[in-house]
Short mmCIF file of C-alpha atoms in Angstrom, two decimals:
data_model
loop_
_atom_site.label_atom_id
_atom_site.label_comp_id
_atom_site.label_asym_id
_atom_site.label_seq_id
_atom_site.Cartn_x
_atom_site.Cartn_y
_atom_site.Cartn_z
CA UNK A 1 25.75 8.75 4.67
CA UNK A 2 22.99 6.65 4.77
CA UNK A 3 22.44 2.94 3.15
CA UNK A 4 24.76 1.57 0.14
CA UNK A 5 23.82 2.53 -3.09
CA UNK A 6 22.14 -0.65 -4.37
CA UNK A 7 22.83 -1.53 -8.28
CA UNK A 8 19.92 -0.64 -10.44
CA UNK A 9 20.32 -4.47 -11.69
CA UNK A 10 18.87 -5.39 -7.86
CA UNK A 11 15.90 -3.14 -8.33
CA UNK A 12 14.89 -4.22 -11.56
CA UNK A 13 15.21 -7.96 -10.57
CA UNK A 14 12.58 -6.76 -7.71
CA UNK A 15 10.51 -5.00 -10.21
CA UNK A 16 10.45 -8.21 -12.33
CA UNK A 17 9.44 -10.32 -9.27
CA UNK A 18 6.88 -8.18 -8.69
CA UNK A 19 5.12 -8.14 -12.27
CA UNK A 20 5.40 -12.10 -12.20
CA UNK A 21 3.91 -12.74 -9.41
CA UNK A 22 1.15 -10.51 -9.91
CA UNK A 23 0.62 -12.00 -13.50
CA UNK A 24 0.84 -15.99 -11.31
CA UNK A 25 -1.69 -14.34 -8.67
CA UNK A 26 -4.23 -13.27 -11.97
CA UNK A 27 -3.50 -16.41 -13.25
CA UNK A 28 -4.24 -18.71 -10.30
CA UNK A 29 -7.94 -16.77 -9.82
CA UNK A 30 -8.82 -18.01 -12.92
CA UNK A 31 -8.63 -21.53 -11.62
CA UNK A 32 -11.14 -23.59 -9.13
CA UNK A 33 -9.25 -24.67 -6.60
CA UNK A 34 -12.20 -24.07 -3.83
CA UNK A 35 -10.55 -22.30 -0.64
CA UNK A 36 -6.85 -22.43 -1.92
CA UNK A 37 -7.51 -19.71 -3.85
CA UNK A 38 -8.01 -17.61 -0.67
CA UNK A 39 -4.46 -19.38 0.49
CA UNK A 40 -2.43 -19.05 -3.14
CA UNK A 41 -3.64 -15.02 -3.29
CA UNK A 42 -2.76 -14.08 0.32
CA UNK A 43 0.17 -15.98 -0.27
CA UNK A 44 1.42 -14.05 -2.94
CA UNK A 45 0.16 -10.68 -1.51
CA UNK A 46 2.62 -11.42 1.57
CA UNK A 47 5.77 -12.43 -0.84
CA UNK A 48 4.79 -9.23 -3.18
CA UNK A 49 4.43 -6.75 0.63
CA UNK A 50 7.78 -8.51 2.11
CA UNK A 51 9.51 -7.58 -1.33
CA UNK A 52 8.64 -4.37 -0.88
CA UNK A 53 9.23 -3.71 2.51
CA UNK A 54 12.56 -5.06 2.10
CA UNK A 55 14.14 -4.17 -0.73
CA UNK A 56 12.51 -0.81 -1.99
CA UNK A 57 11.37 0.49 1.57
CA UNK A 58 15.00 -1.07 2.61
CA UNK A 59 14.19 -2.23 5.58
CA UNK A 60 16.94 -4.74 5.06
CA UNK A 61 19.58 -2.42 5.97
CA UNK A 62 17.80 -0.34 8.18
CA UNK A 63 18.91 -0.57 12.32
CA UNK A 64 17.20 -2.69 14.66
CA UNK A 65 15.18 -0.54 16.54
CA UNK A 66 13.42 0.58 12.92
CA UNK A 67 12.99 -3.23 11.88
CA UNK A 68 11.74 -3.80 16.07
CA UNK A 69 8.78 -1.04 15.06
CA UNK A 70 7.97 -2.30 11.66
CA UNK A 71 7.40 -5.78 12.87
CA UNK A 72 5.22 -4.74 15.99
CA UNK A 73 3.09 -3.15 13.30
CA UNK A 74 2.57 -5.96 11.34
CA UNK A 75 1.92 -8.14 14.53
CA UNK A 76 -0.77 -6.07 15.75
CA UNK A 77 -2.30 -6.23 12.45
CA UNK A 78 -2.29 -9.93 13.01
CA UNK A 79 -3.57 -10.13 16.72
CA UNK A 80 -6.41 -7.50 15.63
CA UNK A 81 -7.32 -9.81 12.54
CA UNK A 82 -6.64 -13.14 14.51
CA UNK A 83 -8.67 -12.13 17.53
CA UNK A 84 -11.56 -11.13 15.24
CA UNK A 85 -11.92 -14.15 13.23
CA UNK A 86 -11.60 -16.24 16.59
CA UNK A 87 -14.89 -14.52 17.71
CA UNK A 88 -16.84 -14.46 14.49
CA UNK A 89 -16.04 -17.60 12.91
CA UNK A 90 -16.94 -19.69 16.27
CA UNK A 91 -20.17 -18.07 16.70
CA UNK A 92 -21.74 -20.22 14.16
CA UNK A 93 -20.58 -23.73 16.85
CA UNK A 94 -22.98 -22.56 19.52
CA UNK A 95 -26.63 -23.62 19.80
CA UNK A 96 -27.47 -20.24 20.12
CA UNK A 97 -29.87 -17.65 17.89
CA UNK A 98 -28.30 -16.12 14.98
CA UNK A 99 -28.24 -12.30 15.89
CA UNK A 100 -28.05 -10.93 12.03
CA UNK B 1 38.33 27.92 22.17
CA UNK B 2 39.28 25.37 19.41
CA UNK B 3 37.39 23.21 20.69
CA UNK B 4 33.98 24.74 20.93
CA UNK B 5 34.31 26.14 17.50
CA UNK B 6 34.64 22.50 16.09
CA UNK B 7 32.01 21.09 18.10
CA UNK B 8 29.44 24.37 17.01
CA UNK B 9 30.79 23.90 13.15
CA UNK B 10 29.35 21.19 11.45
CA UNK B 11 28.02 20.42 7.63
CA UNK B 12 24.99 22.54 6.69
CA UNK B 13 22.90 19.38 5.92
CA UNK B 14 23.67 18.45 10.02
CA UNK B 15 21.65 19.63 12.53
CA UNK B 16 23.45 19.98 15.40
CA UNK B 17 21.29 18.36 17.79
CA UNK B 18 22.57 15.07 15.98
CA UNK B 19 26.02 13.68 16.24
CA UNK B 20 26.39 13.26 12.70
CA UNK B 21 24.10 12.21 9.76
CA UNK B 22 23.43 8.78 10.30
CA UNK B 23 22.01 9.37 13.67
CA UNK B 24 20.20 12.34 11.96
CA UNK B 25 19.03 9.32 9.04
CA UNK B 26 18.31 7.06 11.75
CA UNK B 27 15.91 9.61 13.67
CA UNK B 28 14.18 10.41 10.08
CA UNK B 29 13.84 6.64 8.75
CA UNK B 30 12.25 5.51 12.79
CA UNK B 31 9.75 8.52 12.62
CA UNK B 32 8.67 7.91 9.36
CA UNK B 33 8.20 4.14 10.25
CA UNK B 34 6.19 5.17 13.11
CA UNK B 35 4.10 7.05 11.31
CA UNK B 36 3.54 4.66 8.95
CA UNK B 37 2.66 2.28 11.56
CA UNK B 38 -0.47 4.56 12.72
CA UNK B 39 -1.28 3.86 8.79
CA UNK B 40 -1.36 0.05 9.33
CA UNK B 41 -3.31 0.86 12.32
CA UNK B 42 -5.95 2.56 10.13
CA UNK B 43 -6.00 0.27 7.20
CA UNK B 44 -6.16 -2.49 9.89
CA UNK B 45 -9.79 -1.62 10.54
CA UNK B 46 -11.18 -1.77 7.16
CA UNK B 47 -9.12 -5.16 6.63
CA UNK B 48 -11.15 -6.43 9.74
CA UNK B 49 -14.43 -4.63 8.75
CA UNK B 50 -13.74 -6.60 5.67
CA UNK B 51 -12.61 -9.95 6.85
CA UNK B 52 -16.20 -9.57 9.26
CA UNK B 53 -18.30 -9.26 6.37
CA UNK B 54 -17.03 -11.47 4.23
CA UNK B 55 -17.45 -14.38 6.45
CA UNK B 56 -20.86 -13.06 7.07
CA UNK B 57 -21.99 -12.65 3.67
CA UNK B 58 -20.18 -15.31 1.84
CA UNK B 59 -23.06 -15.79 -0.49
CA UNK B 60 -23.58 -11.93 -1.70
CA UNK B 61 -19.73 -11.79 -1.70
CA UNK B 62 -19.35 -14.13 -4.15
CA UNK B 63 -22.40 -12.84 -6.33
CA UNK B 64 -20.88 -9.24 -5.79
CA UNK B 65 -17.12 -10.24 -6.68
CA UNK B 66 -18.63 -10.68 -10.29
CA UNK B 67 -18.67 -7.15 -10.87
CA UNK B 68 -14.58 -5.87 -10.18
CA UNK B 69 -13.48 -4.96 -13.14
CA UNK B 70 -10.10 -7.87 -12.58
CA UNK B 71 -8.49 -6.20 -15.68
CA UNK B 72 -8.53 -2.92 -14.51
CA UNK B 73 -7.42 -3.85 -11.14
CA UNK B 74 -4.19 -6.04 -12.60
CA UNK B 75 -3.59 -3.02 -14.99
CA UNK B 76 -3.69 -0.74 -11.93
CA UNK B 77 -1.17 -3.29 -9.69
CA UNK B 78 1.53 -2.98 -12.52
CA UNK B 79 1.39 0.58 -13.34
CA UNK B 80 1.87 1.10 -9.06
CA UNK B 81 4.27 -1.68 -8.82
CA UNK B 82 6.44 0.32 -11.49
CA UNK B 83 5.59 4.03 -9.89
CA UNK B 84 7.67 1.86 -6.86
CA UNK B 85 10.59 0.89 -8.77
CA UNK B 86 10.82 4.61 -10.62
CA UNK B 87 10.77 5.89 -6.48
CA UNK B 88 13.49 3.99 -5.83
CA UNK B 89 15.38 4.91 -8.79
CA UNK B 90 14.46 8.63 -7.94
CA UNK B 91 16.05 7.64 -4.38
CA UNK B 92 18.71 6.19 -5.87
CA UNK B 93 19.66 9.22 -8.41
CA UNK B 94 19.41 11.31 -4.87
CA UNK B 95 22.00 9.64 -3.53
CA UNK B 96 24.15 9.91 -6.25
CA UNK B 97 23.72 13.71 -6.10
CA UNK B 98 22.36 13.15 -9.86
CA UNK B 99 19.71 15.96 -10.33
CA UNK B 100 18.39 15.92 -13.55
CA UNK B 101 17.84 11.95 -13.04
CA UNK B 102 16.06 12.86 -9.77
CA UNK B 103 13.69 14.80 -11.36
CA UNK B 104 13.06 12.49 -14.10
CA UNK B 105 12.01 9.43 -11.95
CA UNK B 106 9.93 11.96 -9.80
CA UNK B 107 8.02 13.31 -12.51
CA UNK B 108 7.73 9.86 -13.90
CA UNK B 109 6.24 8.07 -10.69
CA UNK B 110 4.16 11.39 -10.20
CA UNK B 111 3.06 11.14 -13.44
CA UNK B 112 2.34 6.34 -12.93
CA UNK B 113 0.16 7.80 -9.68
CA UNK B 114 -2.23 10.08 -11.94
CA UNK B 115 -2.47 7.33 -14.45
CA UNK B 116 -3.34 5.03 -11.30
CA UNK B 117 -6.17 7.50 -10.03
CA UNK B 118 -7.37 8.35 -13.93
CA UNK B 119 -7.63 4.23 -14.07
CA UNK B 120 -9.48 4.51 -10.66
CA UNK B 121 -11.73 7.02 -11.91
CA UNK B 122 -12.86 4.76 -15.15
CA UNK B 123 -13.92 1.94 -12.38
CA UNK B 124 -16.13 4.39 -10.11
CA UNK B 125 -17.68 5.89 -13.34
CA UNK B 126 -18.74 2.07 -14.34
CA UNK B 127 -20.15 1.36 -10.80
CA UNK B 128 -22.02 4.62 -11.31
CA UNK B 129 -23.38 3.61 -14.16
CA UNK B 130 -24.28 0.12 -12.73
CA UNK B 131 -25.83 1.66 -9.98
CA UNK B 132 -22.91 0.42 -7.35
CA UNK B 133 -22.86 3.11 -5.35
CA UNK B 134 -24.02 2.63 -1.76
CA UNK B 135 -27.25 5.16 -1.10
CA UNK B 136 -30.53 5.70 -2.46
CA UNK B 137 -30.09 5.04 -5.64
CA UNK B 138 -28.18 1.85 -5.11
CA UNK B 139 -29.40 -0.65 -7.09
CA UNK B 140 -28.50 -4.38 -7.48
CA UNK B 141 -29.14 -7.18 -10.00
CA UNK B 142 -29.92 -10.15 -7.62
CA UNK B 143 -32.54 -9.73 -5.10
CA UNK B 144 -31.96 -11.51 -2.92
CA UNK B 145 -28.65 -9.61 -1.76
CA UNK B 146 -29.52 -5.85 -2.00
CA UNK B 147 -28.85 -5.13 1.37
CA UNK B 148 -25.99 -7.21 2.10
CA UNK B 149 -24.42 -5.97 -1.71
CA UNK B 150 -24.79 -2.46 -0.54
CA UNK B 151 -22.54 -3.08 2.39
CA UNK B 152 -19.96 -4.98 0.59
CA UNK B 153 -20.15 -2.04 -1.78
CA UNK B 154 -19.48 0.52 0.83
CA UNK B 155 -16.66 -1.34 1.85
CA UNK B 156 -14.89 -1.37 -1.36
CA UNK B 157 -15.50 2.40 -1.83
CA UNK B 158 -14.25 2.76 1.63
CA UNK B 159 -11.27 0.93 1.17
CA UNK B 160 -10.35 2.10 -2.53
CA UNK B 161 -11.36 5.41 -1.68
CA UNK B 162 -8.88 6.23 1.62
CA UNK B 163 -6.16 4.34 -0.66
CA UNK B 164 -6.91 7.00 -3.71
CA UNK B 165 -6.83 9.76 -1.13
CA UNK B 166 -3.59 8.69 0.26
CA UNK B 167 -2.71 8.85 -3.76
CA UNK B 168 -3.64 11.75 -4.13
CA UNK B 169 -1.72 12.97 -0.73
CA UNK B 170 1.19 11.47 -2.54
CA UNK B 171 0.84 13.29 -5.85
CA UNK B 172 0.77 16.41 -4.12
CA UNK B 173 4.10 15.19 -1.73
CA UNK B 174 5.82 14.23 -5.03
CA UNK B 175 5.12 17.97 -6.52
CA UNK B 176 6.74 19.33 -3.75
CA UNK B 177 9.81 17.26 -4.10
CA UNK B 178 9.92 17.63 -7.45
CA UNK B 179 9.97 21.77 -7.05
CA UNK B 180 13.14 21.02 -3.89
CA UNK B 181 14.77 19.49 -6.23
CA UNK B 182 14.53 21.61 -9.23
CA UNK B 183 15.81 24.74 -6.26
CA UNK B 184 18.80 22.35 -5.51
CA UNK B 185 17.73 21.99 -2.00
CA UNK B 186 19.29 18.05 -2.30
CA UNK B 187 22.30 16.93 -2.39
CA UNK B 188 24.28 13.60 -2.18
CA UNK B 189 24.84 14.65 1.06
CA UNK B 190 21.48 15.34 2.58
CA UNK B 191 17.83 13.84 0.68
CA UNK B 192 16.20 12.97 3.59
CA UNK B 193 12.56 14.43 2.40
CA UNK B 194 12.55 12.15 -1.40
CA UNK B 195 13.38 8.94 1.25
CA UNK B 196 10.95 9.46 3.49
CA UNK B 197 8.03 10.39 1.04
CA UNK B 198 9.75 7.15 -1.14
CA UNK B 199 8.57 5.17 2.14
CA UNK B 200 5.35 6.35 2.46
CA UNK B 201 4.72 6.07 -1.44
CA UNK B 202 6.37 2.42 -1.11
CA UNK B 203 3.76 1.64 1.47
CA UNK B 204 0.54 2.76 -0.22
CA UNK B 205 1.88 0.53 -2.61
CA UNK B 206 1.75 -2.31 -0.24
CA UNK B 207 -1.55 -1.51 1.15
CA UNK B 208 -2.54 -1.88 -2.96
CA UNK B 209 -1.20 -4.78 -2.84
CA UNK B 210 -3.51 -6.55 -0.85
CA UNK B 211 -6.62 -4.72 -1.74
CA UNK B 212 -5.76 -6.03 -5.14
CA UNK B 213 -6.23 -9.76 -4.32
CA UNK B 214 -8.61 -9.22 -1.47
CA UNK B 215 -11.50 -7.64 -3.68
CA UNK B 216 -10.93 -8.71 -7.49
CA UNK B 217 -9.25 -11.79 -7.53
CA UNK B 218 -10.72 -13.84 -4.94
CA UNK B 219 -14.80 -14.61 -4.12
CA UNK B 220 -15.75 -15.39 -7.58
CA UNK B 221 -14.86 -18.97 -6.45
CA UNK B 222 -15.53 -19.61 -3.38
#
């Protein structure tokens, strides 16, 4: 009635994904690579989400209008996030007096 | 009147405000995802409560990153990461009307979520300990960053915390399902209830799985 009855192989091939890339994210903190540690981790925290969201929360199959409302979520996550760090991270370029 | 009796008799599992059960799966699955969305909404604000901080106090950041326990924290990842794949499997036993199986994989991820908080607990009790906790008896190793260390400390109780609440909300959601199922109110037919709490467990999982990188793994480098 609902989605296609996926084979247990799929799900355990996600489940492995998952485990390896959070051993690789573990891994990669243990290393100096200066701000592309910030990059590598968020990186892998968006591969590991979209993973997931796809295949366990199966939004692969679901209909449009459900994927249309999943992805305005995750956009207005971005504009909050986006419009936040566009205010507080260009403070510093004005001449003007710290205020904390 | 043939034809009003068909239209009035449908399956059991139907309601009859639905024209059949994929509409009725459809409703279910967009509801659920709307609901959810509220929850990205609410974790939103402590991501951007975090992101402000951090950029404020890189310094104390750094210094306080030192004391996430990174073992616990990876420990914690996998045993959610697996609670995820034993929900689908639970999901997947559902649709295959297989009962004792469904049980099995419920009790099983119920059982990955308490080890998850009981792993949670061991953390707060060694920031107790250490004096982590935000409040009057906060106290903090390097001077120079009491203040700021305190906030950065609230925020990772804040942000732990409402994700061990919405565990525990899930433990008790996964009880309940796990009693349904044992009264045979699922069938291959109709499960609606173990996919939609699957979803929300599935996402508190996500919202894991950038708290995990976000507060133990990076910092300690920057």
């Amino acid at each position: 009635m609902t989605h296609p009855v996926e084979s247990v192989k799929l799900y355990a091939a996600v489940f492995a994904a998952l485990l390896a890339l959070t051993l690789t994210t573990v891994a990669i903190s243990k290393l100096e690579l200066g701000e592309y540690n910030f990059i590598a981790a968020m990186t892998i925290a968006v591969l590991k989400g979209t993973l997931v969201v796809m295949f366990f929360m199966n939004v692969r199959h679901a209909t449009s209008m459900t994927k249309l409302f999943v992805g305005a979520g995750f956009f207005w996550m971005a504009i909050l996030l986006v419009f936040l760090l566009s205010d507080y991270l260009s403070r510093s370029w004005l001449p003007a007096p710290g205020w904390l | 009147m043939a034809d009003s009796q068909s239209i009035l008799a449908h399956a059991p599992e139907l309601q009859h405000h639905f024209d059949d059960s994929a509409q009725q799966f459809e409703s279910s699955t967009l509801g659920m995802w709307i609901f959810l969305v509220t929850e990205i909404m609410f974790f939103g604000g402590m991501f951007g409560a975090y992101t402000v901080y951090r950029n404020l106090y890189p310094e104390a950041f750094a210094s306080t990153s030192r004391f996430m326990n990174v073992t616990v924290g990876a420990i914690n990842t996998g045993v959610l990461i697996f609670s995820s794949f034993t929900m689908v499997m639970a999901v997947r036993s559902a649709q295959l009307g297989r009962k004792k199986a469904l049980i099995a994989f419920l009790f099983l991820t119920l059982l990955l979520g308490c080890v998850f908080l009981g792993l949670k607990y061991v953390e707060y009790h060694e920031k107790w300990l250490d004096h982590h906790i935000p409040g009057s008896g906060f106290q903090y190793e390097d001077s120079r960053y009491v203040r700021q260390a305190q906030v950065l400390f609230f925020l990772y109780f804040a942000m732990t915390g409402m994700h061990a609440v919405h565990m525990v909300v899930g433990v008790g959601l996964l009880t309940t399902l796990i009693v349904m199922a044992a009264r045979n109110r699922f069938s291959s037919a109709w499960f609606t209830p173990v996919e939609m709490i699957g979803l929300y467990w599935h996402f508190v999982d996500v919202v894991w799985i950038f708290l995990f990188p976000l507060l133990y793994l990076i910092g300690h480098t920057t």
